[in-house]
mmCIF file of C-alpha atoms in Angstrom:
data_model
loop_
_atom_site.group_PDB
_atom_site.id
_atom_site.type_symbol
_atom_site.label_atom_id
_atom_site.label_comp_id
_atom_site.label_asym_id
_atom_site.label_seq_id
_atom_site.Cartn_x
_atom_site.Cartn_y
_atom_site.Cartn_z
ATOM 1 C CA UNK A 1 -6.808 22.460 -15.577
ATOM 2 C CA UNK A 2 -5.643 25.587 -13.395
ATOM 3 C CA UNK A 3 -1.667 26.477 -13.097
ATOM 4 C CA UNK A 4 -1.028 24.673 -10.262
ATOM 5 C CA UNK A 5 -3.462 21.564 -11.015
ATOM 6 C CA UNK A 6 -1.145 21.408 -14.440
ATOM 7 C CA UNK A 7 1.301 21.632 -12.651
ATOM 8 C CA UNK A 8 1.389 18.811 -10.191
ATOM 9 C CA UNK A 9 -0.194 17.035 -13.002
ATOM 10 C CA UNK A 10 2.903 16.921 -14.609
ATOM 11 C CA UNK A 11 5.236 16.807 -11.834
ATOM 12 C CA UNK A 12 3.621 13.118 -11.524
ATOM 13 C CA UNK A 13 3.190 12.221 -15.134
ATOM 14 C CA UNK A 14 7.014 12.455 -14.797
ATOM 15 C CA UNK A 15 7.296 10.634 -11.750
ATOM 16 C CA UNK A 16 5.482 8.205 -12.761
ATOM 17 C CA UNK A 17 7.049 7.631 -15.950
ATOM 18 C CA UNK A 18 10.871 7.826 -13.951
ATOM 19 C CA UNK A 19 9.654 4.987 -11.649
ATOM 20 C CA UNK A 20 8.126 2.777 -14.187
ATOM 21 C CA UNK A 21 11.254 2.846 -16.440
ATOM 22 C CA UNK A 22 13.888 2.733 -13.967
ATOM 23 C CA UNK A 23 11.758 -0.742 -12.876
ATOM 24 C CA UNK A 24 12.131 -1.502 -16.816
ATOM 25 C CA UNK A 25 8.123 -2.315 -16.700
ATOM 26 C CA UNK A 26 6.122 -1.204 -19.713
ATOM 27 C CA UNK A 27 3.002 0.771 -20.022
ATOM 28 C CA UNK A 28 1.085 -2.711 -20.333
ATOM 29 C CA UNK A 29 3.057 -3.962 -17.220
ATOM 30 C CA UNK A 30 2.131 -1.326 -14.825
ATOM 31 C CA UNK A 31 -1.629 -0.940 -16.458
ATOM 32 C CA UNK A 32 -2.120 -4.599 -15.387
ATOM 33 C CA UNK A 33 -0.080 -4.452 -11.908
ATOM 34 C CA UNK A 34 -1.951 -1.281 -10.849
ATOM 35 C CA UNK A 35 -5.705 -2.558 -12.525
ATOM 36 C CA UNK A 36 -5.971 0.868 -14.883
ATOM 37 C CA UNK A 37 -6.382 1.006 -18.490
ATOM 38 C CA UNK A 38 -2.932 1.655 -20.264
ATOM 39 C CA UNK A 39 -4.962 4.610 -22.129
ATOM 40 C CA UNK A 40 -5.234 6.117 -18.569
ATOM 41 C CA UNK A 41 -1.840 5.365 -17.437
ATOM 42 C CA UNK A 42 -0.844 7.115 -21.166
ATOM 43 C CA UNK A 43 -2.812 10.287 -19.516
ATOM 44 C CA UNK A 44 -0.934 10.004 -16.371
ATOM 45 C CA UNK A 45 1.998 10.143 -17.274
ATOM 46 C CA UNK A 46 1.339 12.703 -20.259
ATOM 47 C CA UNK A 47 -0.288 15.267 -17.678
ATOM 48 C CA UNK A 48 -2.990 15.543 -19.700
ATOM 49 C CA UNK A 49 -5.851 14.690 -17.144
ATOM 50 C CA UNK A 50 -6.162 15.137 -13.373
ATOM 51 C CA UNK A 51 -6.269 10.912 -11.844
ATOM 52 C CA UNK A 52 -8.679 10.292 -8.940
ATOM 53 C CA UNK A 53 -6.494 9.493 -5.728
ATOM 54 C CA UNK A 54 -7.906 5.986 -5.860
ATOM 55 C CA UNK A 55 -6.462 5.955 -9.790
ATOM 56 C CA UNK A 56 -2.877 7.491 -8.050
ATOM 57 C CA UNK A 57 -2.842 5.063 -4.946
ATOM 58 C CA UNK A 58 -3.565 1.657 -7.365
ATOM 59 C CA UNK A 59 -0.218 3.169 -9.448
ATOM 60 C CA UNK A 60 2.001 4.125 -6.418
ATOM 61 C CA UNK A 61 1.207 1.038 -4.911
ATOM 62 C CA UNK A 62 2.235 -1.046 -8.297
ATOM 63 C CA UNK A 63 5.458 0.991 -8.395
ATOM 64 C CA UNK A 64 5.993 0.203 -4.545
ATOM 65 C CA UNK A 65 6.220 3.950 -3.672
ATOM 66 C CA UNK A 66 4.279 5.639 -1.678
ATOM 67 C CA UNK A 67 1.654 8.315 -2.316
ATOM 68 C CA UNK A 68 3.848 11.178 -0.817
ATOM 69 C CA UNK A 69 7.000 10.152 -2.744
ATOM 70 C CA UNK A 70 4.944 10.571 -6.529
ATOM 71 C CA UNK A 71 3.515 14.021 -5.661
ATOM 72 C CA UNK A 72 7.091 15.478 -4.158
ATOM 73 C CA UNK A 73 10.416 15.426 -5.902
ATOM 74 C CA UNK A 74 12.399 11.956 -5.761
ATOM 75 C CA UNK A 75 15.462 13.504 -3.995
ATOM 76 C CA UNK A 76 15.639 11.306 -0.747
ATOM 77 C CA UNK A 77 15.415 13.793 2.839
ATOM 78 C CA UNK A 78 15.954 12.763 6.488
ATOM 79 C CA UNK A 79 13.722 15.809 6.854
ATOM 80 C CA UNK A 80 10.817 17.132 4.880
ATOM 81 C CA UNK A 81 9.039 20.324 5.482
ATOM 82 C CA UNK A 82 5.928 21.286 3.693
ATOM 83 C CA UNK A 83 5.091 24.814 3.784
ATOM 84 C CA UNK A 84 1.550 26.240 3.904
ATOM 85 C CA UNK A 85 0.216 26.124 0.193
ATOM 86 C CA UNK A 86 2.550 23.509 -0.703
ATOM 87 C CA UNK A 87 0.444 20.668 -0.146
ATOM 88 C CA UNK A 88 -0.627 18.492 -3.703
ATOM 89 C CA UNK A 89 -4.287 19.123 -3.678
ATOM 90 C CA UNK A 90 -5.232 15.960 -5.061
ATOM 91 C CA UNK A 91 -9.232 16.244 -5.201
ATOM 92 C CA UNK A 92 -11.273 19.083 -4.864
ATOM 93 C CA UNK A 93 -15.072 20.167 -5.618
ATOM 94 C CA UNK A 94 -17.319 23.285 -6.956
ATOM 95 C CA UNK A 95 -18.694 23.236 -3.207
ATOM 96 C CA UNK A 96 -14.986 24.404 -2.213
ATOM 97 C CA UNK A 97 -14.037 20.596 -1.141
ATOM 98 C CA UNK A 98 -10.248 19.999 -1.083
ATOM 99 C CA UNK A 99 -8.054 17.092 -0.519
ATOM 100 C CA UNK A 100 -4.630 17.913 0.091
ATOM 101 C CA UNK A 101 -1.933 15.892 1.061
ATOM 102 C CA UNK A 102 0.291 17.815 3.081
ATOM 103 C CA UNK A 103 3.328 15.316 3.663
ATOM 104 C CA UNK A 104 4.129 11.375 4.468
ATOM 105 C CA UNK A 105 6.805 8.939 5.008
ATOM 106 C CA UNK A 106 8.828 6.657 2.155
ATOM 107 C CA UNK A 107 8.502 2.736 1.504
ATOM 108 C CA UNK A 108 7.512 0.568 3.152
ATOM 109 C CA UNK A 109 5.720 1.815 5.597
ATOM 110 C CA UNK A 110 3.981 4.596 4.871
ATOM 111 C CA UNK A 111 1.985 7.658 6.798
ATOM 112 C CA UNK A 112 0.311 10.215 4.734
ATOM 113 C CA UNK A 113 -1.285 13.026 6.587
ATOM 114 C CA UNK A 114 -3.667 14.999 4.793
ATOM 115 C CA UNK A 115 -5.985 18.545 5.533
ATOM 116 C CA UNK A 116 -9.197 17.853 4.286
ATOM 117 C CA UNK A 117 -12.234 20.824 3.718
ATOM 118 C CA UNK A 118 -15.597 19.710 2.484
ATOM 119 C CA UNK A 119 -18.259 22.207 1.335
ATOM 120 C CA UNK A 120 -21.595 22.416 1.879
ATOM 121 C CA UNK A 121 -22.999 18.944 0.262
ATOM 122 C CA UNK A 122 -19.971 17.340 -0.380
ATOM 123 C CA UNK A 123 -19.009 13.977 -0.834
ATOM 124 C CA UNK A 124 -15.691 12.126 -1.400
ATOM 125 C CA UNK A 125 -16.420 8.524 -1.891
ATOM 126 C CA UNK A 126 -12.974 6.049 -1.384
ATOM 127 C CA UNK A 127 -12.585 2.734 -2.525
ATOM 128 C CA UNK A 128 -10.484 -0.236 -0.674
ATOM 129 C CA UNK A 129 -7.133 0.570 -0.266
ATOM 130 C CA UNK A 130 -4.575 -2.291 0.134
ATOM 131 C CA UNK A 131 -5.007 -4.621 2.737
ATOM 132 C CA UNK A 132 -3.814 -3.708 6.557
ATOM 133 C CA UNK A 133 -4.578 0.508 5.906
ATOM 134 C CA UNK A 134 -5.677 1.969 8.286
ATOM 135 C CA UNK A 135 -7.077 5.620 8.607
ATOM 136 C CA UNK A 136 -7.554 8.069 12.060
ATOM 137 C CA UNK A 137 -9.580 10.863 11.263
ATOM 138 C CA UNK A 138 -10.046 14.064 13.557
ATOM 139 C CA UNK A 139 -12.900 17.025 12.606
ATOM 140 C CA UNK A 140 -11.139 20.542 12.673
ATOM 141 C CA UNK A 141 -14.430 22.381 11.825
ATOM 142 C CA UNK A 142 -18.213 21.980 11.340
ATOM 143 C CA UNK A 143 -19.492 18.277 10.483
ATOM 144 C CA UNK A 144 -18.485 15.256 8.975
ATOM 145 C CA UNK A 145 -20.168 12.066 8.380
ATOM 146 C CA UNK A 146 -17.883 9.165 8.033
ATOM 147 C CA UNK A 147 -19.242 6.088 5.848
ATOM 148 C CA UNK A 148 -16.761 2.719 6.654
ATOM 149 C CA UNK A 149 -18.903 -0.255 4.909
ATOM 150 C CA UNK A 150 -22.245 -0.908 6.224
ATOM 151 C CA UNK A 151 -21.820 1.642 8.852
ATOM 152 C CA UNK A 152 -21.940 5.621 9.333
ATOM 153 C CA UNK A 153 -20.582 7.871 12.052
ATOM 154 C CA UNK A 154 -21.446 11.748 12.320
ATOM 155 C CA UNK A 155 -18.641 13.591 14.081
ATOM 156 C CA UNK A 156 -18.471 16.921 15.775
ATOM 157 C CA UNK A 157 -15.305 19.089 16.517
ATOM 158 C CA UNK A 158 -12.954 17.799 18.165
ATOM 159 C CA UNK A 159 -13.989 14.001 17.746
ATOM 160 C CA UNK A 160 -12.229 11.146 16.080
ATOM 161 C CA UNK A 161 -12.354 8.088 14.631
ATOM 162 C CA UNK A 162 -9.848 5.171 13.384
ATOM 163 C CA UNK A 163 -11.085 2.840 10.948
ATOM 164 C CA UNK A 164 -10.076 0.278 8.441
ATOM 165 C CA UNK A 165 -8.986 1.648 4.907
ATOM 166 C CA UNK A 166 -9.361 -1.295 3.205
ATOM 167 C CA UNK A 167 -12.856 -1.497 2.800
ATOM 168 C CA UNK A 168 -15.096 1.142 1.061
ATOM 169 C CA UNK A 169 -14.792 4.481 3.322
ATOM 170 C CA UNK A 170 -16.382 7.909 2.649
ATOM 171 C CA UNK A 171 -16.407 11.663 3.730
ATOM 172 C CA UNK A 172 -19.245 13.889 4.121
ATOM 173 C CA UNK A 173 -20.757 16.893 5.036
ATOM 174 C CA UNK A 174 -24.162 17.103 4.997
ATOM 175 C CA UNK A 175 -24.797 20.690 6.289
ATOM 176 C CA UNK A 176 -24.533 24.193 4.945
ATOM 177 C CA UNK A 177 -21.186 25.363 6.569
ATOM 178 C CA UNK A 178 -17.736 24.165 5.595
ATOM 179 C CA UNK A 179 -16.074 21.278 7.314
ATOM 180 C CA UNK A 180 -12.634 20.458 7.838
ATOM 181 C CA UNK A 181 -10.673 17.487 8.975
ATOM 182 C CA UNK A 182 -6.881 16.117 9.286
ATOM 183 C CA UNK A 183 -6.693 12.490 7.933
ATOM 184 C CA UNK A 184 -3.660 10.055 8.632
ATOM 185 C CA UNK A 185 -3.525 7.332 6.548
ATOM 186 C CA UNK A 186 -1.247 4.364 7.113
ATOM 187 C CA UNK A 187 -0.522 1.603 5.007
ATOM 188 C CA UNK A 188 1.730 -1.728 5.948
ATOM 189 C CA UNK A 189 4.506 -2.876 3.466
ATOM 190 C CA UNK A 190 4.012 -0.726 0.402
ATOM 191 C CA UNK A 191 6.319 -2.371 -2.727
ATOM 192 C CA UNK A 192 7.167 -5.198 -1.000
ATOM 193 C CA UNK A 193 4.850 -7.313 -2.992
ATOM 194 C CA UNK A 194 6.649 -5.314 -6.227
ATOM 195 C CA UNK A 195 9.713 -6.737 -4.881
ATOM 196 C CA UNK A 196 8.769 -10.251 -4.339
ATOM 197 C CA UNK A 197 7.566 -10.581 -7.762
ATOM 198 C CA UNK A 198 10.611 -8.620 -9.466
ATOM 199 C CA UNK A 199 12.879 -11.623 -6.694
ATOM 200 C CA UNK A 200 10.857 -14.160 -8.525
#
């Protein structure tokens, strides 16, 4: 891993580790709630690999936090600024790909926005998120193919499309020039199942 991959590695190994203890749940506890292996969840929280965002979203979700809150420090802010650069690049590819989530509101209803560039060839393939996400898409530059279940949409510049996240989804870019989009992602009630079962 590079610097600043190690780095927000272990920035959420911690994180993770903070919110799982302070919710007194063990390592077999949140394995089970989030549907990893505890030998992953181990990793996680020992920075010692890179998760998928799939592998991060299944844990935040467990937790009931959202995505922003376990790659940016726990301090509560009415207002959060993310600088260019500062973003947690969260997947990225030899073809130049990145995924970087560039800010997004706290429980329980929670907005990520994210700047997406896909090189020539790429692919990010998403599973289901939790039920009720939603996603709104809009191509910066060049390209991209959007998969959502059966069905696939090529977009141009400028165009857009909202979709379901809680079905298979996927990202493309089947030419030879970079592409670039800006991604919102919303998802409905994150933790409140977490709390239901802790009210149990």
């Amino acid at each position: 891993m590079d610097e600043n991959i190690a780095t927000l590695a272990t920035a959420i190994g911690s994180r993770v580790k903070h919110e799982r203890l302070t919710r007194r749940m063990t390592l077999d506890q949140l394995a089970e709630a989030a549907g990893v292996s505890r030998r992953m969840l181990i990793n996680v929280e020992q920075a010692t690999m890179n998760p998928s965002v799939g592998t991060l979203l299944r844990i935040s979700d467990a937790l009931g936090v959202g995505l922003p809150d376990l790659v940016q420090s726990p301090e509560p802010k009415a207002v959060k600024v993310t600088r260019t650069g500062e973003g947690a690049v969260l997947w990225s590819s030899e073809a130049g790909g990145r995924g970087i989530l560039v800010g997004g509101t706290e429980p329980p209803e929670v907005v990520e926005l994210w700047d997406w560039t896909l090189g020539p060839g790429d692919e990010h393939a998403s599973e289901a998120h939790t039920s009720g996400t939603k996603e709104l898409l809009q191509v910066q530059q060049g390209t991209v193919t959007v998969g959502v279940a059966e069905q696939t949409f090529v977009l141009e510049v400028g165009d857009s499309v909202t979709f379901p996240g809680d079905v298979a989804h996927s990202y493309s870019n089947s030419t030879t020039e970079l592409a670039r989009f800006s991604l919102a992602v919303f998802e409905r009630g994150v933790g409140s199942g977490h709390r239901e079962a802790n009210d149990a």
